[in-house]
Amino acid sequence: LSENAQQSRSVVKVVTDSIHRRTTTLGRAVDPGMFRTYPEDGQWLHPLTFVNVIVTILAICGFLRLARSSLDVYVWMTPFYVVLLLVLPYGAGTRLLLPVMPVVWLSLYELFKERSWQKNAIMVLLVLHLIITVGRVVSMYPHELQRHQEWPIIDTLAQSVDQIDPQRQATWAYLGMDSDYVSMLSFSRNRLIVPFNPESQAQYIVVVGDTQRPQNYQWIQSVENYHLLELKTQ
């Protein structure tokens, strides 16, 4: 009985976390300026979660109105797609929600179209969201360009790592490395590289620039500003 109760609680947690994750995603996609907000799973009392839940409820109410007045396959496909998203155990950002975002906006429009000021508010919200998003893209362009230019170095670094560990069985960690470049290196190697933890004693470490190196590691090789270190053998 205890095991069954524990399994039930586990299932409930998975479901509630998934619902929280999708409401957060919807809020990020609809509310202006919130596309970079990330409340942790299960934080139902977080202020942003409160906003996201309201947006989700409004979208659902609007969709019910839209579905009653439309036989469009695209509209009726949306609930099945949303159920699929609820089953997925990971967030994946807003990218998976993009296919149904037109239906979301139509649902909100359907909900508020009866009053002109509410309809105008939806249009203002959409335009404001677009302006903020474009501004964010423009402001991030130099960073994205710099990151793109870093790819040859990351690929060379990945090749060096694979030469040191051709079987790809050793644990690699990073220290002082930007999260974007960590993702790029993991992608280039098709292997995960984890944050450095002194207690885990990773066999190899990628250290950036003048970052202080752990004492029990020795230098092997450098690629531009990246240094490869190996755990010293006793």
C-alpha positions as a Markdown table, in Angstrom:
| # | Residue | x | y | z |
|---|---|---|---|---|
| 1 | Leu | 0.0 | 0.0 | 0.0 |
| 2 | Ser | 2.8 | 2.3 | 0.9 |
| 3 | Glu | 4.5 | 1.6 | -2.5 |
| 4 | Asn | 1.3 | 2.2 | -4.3 |
| 5 | Ala | 0.8 | 5.5 | -2.5 |
| 6 | Gln | 4.3 | 6.6 | -3.3 |
| 7 | Gln | 3.9 | 5.7 | -7.0 |
| 8 | Ser | 0.6 | 7.6 | -7.1 |
| 9 | Arg | 2.3 | 10.7 | -5.6 |
| 10 | Ser | 5.1 | 10.3 | -8.2 |
| 11 | Val | 2.6 | 10.2 | -11.0 |
| 12 | Val | 0.7 | 13.2 | -9.6 |
| 13 | Lys | 4.0 | 15.1 | -9.4 |
| 14 | Val | 5.0 | 14.3 | -13.0 |
| 15 | Val | 1.5 | 15.5 | -14.2 |
| 16 | Thr | 1.5 | 18.7 | -12.2 |
| 17 | Asp | 5.1 | 19.5 | -13.1 |
| 18 | Ser | 4.2 | 19.0 | -16.8 |
| 19 | Ile | 1.1 | 21.2 | -16.5 |
| 20 | His | 3.2 | 23.9 | -14.7 |
| 21 | Arg | 5.9 | 23.6 | -17.4 |
| 22 | Arg | 3.4 | 24.1 | -20.3 |
| 23 | Thr | 1.6 | 27.0 | -18.6 |
| 24 | Thr | 5.0 | 28.7 | -18.1 |
| 25 | Thr | 5.7 | 28.1 | -21.8 |
| 26 | Leu | 2.4 | 29.6 | -22.8 |
| 27 | Gly | 3.0 | 32.6 | -20.6 |
| 28 | Arg | 6.4 | 33.2 | -22.0 |
| 29 | Ala | 5.0 | 33.0 | -25.5 |
| 30 | Val | 2.1 | 35.4 | -24.9 |
| 31 | Asp | 3.2 | 37.9 | -22.3 |
| 32 | Pro | 5.4 | 40.7 | -23.6 |
| 33 | Gly | 9.0 | 40.5 | -22.3 |
| 34 | Met | 8.5 | 37.2 | -20.5 |
| 35 | Phe | 10.1 | 34.8 | -23.0 |
| 36 | Arg | 13.3 | 34.7 | -20.9 |
| 37 | Thr | 11.6 | 33.8 | -17.6 |
| 38 | Tyr | 12.0 | 30.3 | -16.2 |
| 39 | Pro | 10.1 | 29.5 | -13.0 |
| 40 | Glu | 11.3 | 26.1 | -11.7 |
| 41 | Asp | 9.0 | 23.1 | -12.1 |
| 42 | Gly | 6.5 | 22.9 | -9.3 |
| 43 | Gln | 6.7 | 26.5 | -8.2 |
| 44 | Trp | 3.0 | 27.1 | -8.2 |
| 45 | Leu | 3.2 | 30.0 | -5.8 |
| 46 | His | 5.7 | 31.9 | -7.9 |
| 47 | Pro | 4.3 | 35.3 | -9.1 |
| 48 | Leu | 5.1 | 34.5 | -12.7 |
| 49 | Thr | 3.2 | 31.2 | -12.4 |
| 50 | Phe | 0.1 | 33.2 | -11.2 |
| 51 | Val | 0.3 | 35.3 | -14.4 |
| 52 | Asn | 0.9 | 32.3 | -16.6 |
| 53 | Val | -2.1 | 30.4 | -15.1 |
| 54 | Ile | -4.4 | 33.3 | -15.8 |
| 55 | Val | -3.1 | 33.5 | -19.4 |
| 56 | Thr | -3.7 | 29.7 | -19.8 |
| 57 | Ile | -7.2 | 29.9 | -18.5 |
| 58 | Leu | -8.1 | 32.8 | -20.8 |
| 59 | Ala | -6.6 | 30.9 | -23.7 |
| 60 | Ile | -8.6 | 27.8 | -22.9 |
| 61 | Cys | -11.9 | 29.8 | -22.6 |
| 62 | Gly | -11.2 | 31.5 | -25.9 |
| 63 | Phe | -10.4 | 28.2 | -27.5 |
| 64 | Leu | -13.7 | 26.7 | -26.4 |
| 65 | Arg | -15.5 | 29.6 | -28.1 |
| 66 | Leu | -13.3 | 29.3 | -31.2 |
| 67 | Ala | -13.9 | 25.5 | -31.5 |
| 68 | Arg | -17.7 | 25.9 | -31.3 |
| 69 | Ser | -17.7 | 28.3 | -34.2 |
| 70 | Ser | -15.1 | 26.6 | -36.4 |
| 71 | Leu | -14.7 | 23.2 | -38.0 |
| 72 | Asp | -11.1 | 23.9 | -39.1 |
| 73 | Val | -8.8 | 20.8 | -38.8 |
| 74 | Tyr | -6.0 | 23.0 | -37.5 |
| 75 | Val | -8.1 | 24.3 | -34.7 |
| 76 | Trp | -9.4 | 20.8 | -33.7 |
| 77 | Met | -5.9 | 19.3 | -33.9 |
| 78 | Thr | -4.6 | 21.7 | -31.2 |
| 79 | Pro | -6.0 | 19.8 | -28.1 |
| 80 | Phe | -4.4 | 16.6 | -29.3 |
| 81 | Tyr | -1.1 | 18.4 | -29.8 |
| 82 | Val | -1.3 | 20.0 | -26.3 |
| 83 | Val | -1.9 | 16.5 | -24.8 |
| 84 | Leu | 1.2 | 15.3 | -26.5 |
| 85 | Leu | 3.2 | 18.2 | -25.0 |
| 86 | Leu | 1.8 | 17.3 | -21.5 |
| 87 | Val | 3.2 | 13.8 | -22.0 |
| 88 | Leu | 6.7 | 15.0 | -22.8 |
| 89 | Pro | 8.8 | 14.9 | -19.7 |
| 90 | Tyr | 11.0 | 17.9 | -20.6 |
| 91 | Gly | 10.5 | 21.6 | -21.3 |
| 92 | Ala | 12.2 | 22.3 | -24.7 |
| 93 | Gly | 11.4 | 26.0 | -24.3 |
| 94 | Thr | 8.8 | 27.6 | -26.5 |
| 95 | Arg | 9.8 | 25.9 | -29.7 |
| 96 | Leu | 7.3 | 23.1 | -29.4 |
| 97 | Leu | 4.5 | 25.5 | -28.8 |
| 98 | Leu | 5.1 | 27.5 | -32.0 |
| 99 | Pro | 3.0 | 25.3 | -34.2 |
| 100 | Val | -0.2 | 26.2 | -32.3 |
| 101 | Met | 0.6 | 29.8 | -31.4 |
| 102 | Pro | -1.8 | 31.1 | -34.2 |
| 103 | Val | -4.6 | 29.2 | -32.5 |
| 104 | Val | -3.6 | 30.6 | -29.1 |
| 105 | Trp | -3.8 | 34.2 | -30.4 |
| 106 | Leu | -7.1 | 33.5 | -32.3 |
| 107 | Ser | -8.5 | 32.0 | -29.1 |
| 108 | Leu | -7.6 | 35.1 | -27.1 |
| 109 | Tyr | -9.0 | 37.3 | -29.9 |
| 110 | Glu | -12.2 | 35.2 | -29.9 |
| 111 | Leu | -12.6 | 35.7 | -26.2 |
| 112 | Phe | -12.3 | 39.5 | -26.3 |
| 113 | Lys | -13.6 | 40.4 | -29.7 |
| 114 | Glu | -17.1 | 41.4 | -28.5 |
| 115 | Arg | -15.8 | 44.7 | -27.0 |
| 116 | Ser | -13.7 | 47.0 | -29.1 |
| 117 | Trp | -11.4 | 48.0 | -26.3 |
| 118 | Gln | -10.7 | 44.4 | -25.4 |
| 119 | Lys | -10.1 | 43.6 | -29.0 |
| 120 | Asn | -7.7 | 46.5 | -29.3 |
| 121 | Ala | -6.0 | 45.4 | -26.1 |
| 122 | Ile | -5.2 | 42.1 | -27.7 |
| 123 | Met | -3.8 | 43.7 | -30.8 |
| 124 | Val | -1.7 | 46.1 | -28.7 |
| 125 | Leu | -0.4 | 43.1 | -26.7 |
| 126 | Leu | 0.6 | 41.3 | -29.9 |
| 127 | Val | 2.3 | 44.4 | -31.3 |
| 128 | Leu | 4.1 | 45.1 | -28.0 |
| 129 | His | 5.2 | 41.5 | -27.8 |
| 130 | Leu | 6.6 | 41.8 | -31.4 |
| 131 | Ile | 8.4 | 45.0 | -30.6 |
| 132 | Ile | 10.1 | 43.6 | -27.5 |
| 133 | Thr | 11.0 | 40.4 | -29.2 |
| 134 | Val | 12.6 | 42.2 | -32.2 |
| 135 | Gly | 14.4 | 44.5 | -29.7 |
| 136 | Arg | 15.7 | 41.4 | -27.9 |
| 137 | Val | 16.9 | 39.8 | -31.1 |
| 138 | Val | 18.7 | 43.0 | -32.2 |
| 139 | Ser | 20.4 | 43.4 | -28.8 |
| 140 | Met | 21.5 | 39.8 | -28.8 |
| 141 | Tyr | 22.8 | 39.8 | -32.4 |
| 142 | Pro | 26.4 | 40.7 | -31.5 |
| 143 | His | 26.5 | 37.9 | -28.9 |
| 144 | Glu | 25.0 | 35.4 | -31.4 |
| 145 | Leu | 27.5 | 36.5 | -34.1 |
| 146 | Gln | 30.4 | 36.1 | -31.7 |
| 147 | Arg | 29.1 | 32.7 | -30.7 |
| 148 | His | 28.8 | 31.6 | -34.3 |
| 149 | Gln | 32.4 | 32.7 | -35.0 |
| 150 | Glu | 33.5 | 30.5 | -32.1 |
| 151 | Trp | 32.4 | 27.3 | -33.9 |
| 152 | Pro | 35.7 | 26.5 | -35.6 |
| 153 | Ile | 37.5 | 26.8 | -32.2 |
| 154 | Ile | 34.9 | 24.6 | -30.5 |
| 155 | Asp | 35.1 | 22.0 | -33.3 |
| 156 | Thr | 38.9 | 21.9 | -33.0 |
| 157 | Leu | 38.5 | 21.6 | -29.2 |
| 158 | Ala | 36.1 | 18.7 | -29.7 |
| 159 | Gln | 38.6 | 17.0 | -32.0 |
| 160 | Ser | 41.3 | 17.4 | -29.4 |
| 161 | Val | 39.1 | 16.0 | -26.7 |
| 162 | Asp | 38.2 | 13.0 | -28.9 |
| 163 | Gln | 41.9 | 12.4 | -29.6 |
| 164 | Ile | 42.6 | 12.3 | -25.8 |
| 165 | Asp | 39.5 | 10.1 | -25.1 |
| 166 | Pro | 38.9 | 8.2 | -28.4 |
| 167 | Gln | 36.5 | 5.7 | -26.7 |
| 168 | Arg | 34.5 | 8.5 | -25.2 |
| 169 | Gln | 34.2 | 6.7 | -21.9 |
| 170 | Ala | 35.9 | 9.3 | -19.6 |
| 171 | Thr | 34.0 | 11.9 | -17.6 |
| 172 | Trp | 34.6 | 15.4 | -18.9 |
| 173 | Ala | 33.8 | 18.5 | -16.9 |
| 174 | Tyr | 34.1 | 22.3 | -17.6 |
| 175 | Leu | 35.3 | 25.1 | -15.4 |
| 176 | Gly | 34.8 | 28.8 | -16.2 |
| 177 | Met | 33.1 | 28.1 | -19.5 |
| 178 | Asp | 30.1 | 30.0 | -20.8 |
| 179 | Ser | 26.9 | 27.8 | -20.9 |
| 180 | Asp | 26.4 | 28.5 | -24.6 |
| 181 | Tyr | 29.9 | 27.2 | -25.4 |
| 182 | Val | 29.3 | 24.2 | -23.2 |
| 183 | Ser | 26.2 | 23.4 | -25.2 |
| 184 | Met | 28.2 | 23.8 | -28.4 |
| 185 | Leu | 31.0 | 21.5 | -27.3 |
| 186 | Ser | 28.5 | 18.9 | -26.1 |
| 187 | Phe | 26.8 | 19.1 | -29.5 |
| 188 | Ser | 30.0 | 18.9 | -31.4 |
| 189 | Arg | 31.1 | 15.8 | -29.4 |
| 190 | Asn | 27.7 | 14.3 | -29.2 |
| 191 | Arg | 28.5 | 13.7 | -25.5 |
| 192 | Leu | 27.5 | 15.6 | -22.4 |
| 193 | Ile | 30.1 | 17.7 | -20.5 |
| 194 | Val | 29.2 | 18.4 | -16.9 |
| 195 | Pro | 30.0 | 21.2 | -14.5 |
| 196 | Phe | 33.2 | 20.7 | -12.5 |
| 197 | Asn | 32.6 | 19.3 | -9.0 |
| 198 | Pro | 35.7 | 18.7 | -6.8 |
| 199 | Glu | 34.0 | 15.8 | -5.2 |
| 200 | Ser | 33.2 | 14.0 | -8.4 |
| 201 | Gln | 36.8 | 13.9 | -9.6 |
| 202 | Ala | 36.2 | 14.0 | -13.3 |
| 203 | Gln | 39.0 | 12.5 | -15.3 |
| 204 | Tyr | 39.4 | 15.5 | -17.6 |
| 205 | Ile | 38.5 | 19.2 | -17.4 |
| 206 | Val | 38.1 | 22.0 | -19.9 |
| 207 | Val | 39.3 | 25.2 | -18.3 |
| 208 | Val | 38.8 | 28.6 | -19.9 |
| 209 | Gly | 41.5 | 31.4 | -19.9 |
| 210 | Asp | 42.9 | 32.4 | -16.5 |
| 211 | Thr | 40.4 | 30.4 | -14.5 |
| 212 | Gln | 42.1 | 29.0 | -11.4 |
| 213 | Arg | 43.0 | 25.3 | -12.1 |
| 214 | Pro | 42.4 | 22.6 | -9.5 |
| 215 | Gln | 45.6 | 21.5 | -7.9 |
| 216 | Asn | 45.1 | 17.8 | -8.5 |
| 217 | Tyr | 44.9 | 18.3 | -12.3 |
| 218 | Gln | 47.8 | 18.6 | -14.8 |
| 219 | Trp | 47.9 | 20.4 | -18.2 |
| 220 | Ile | 47.7 | 18.3 | -21.3 |
| 221 | Gln | 46.9 | 20.6 | -24.2 |
| 222 | Ser | 45.5 | 24.1 | -25.1 |
| 223 | Val | 43.2 | 25.1 | -28.0 |
| 224 | Glu | 43.2 | 28.9 | -28.2 |
| 225 | Asn | 41.8 | 30.1 | -24.9 |
| 226 | Tyr | 40.7 | 26.6 | -23.7 |
| 227 | His | 43.0 | 24.4 | -21.7 |
| 228 | Leu | 42.6 | 20.6 | -21.3 |
| 229 | Leu | 43.5 | 19.2 | -17.9 |
| 230 | Glu | 43.9 | 15.6 | -16.7 |
| 231 | Leu | 43.4 | 14.2 | -13.2 |
| 232 | Lys | 46.8 | 13.4 | -11.7 |
| 233 | Thr | 47.4 | 9.7 | -11.0 |
| 234 | Gln | 48.5 | 8.7 | -7.6 |
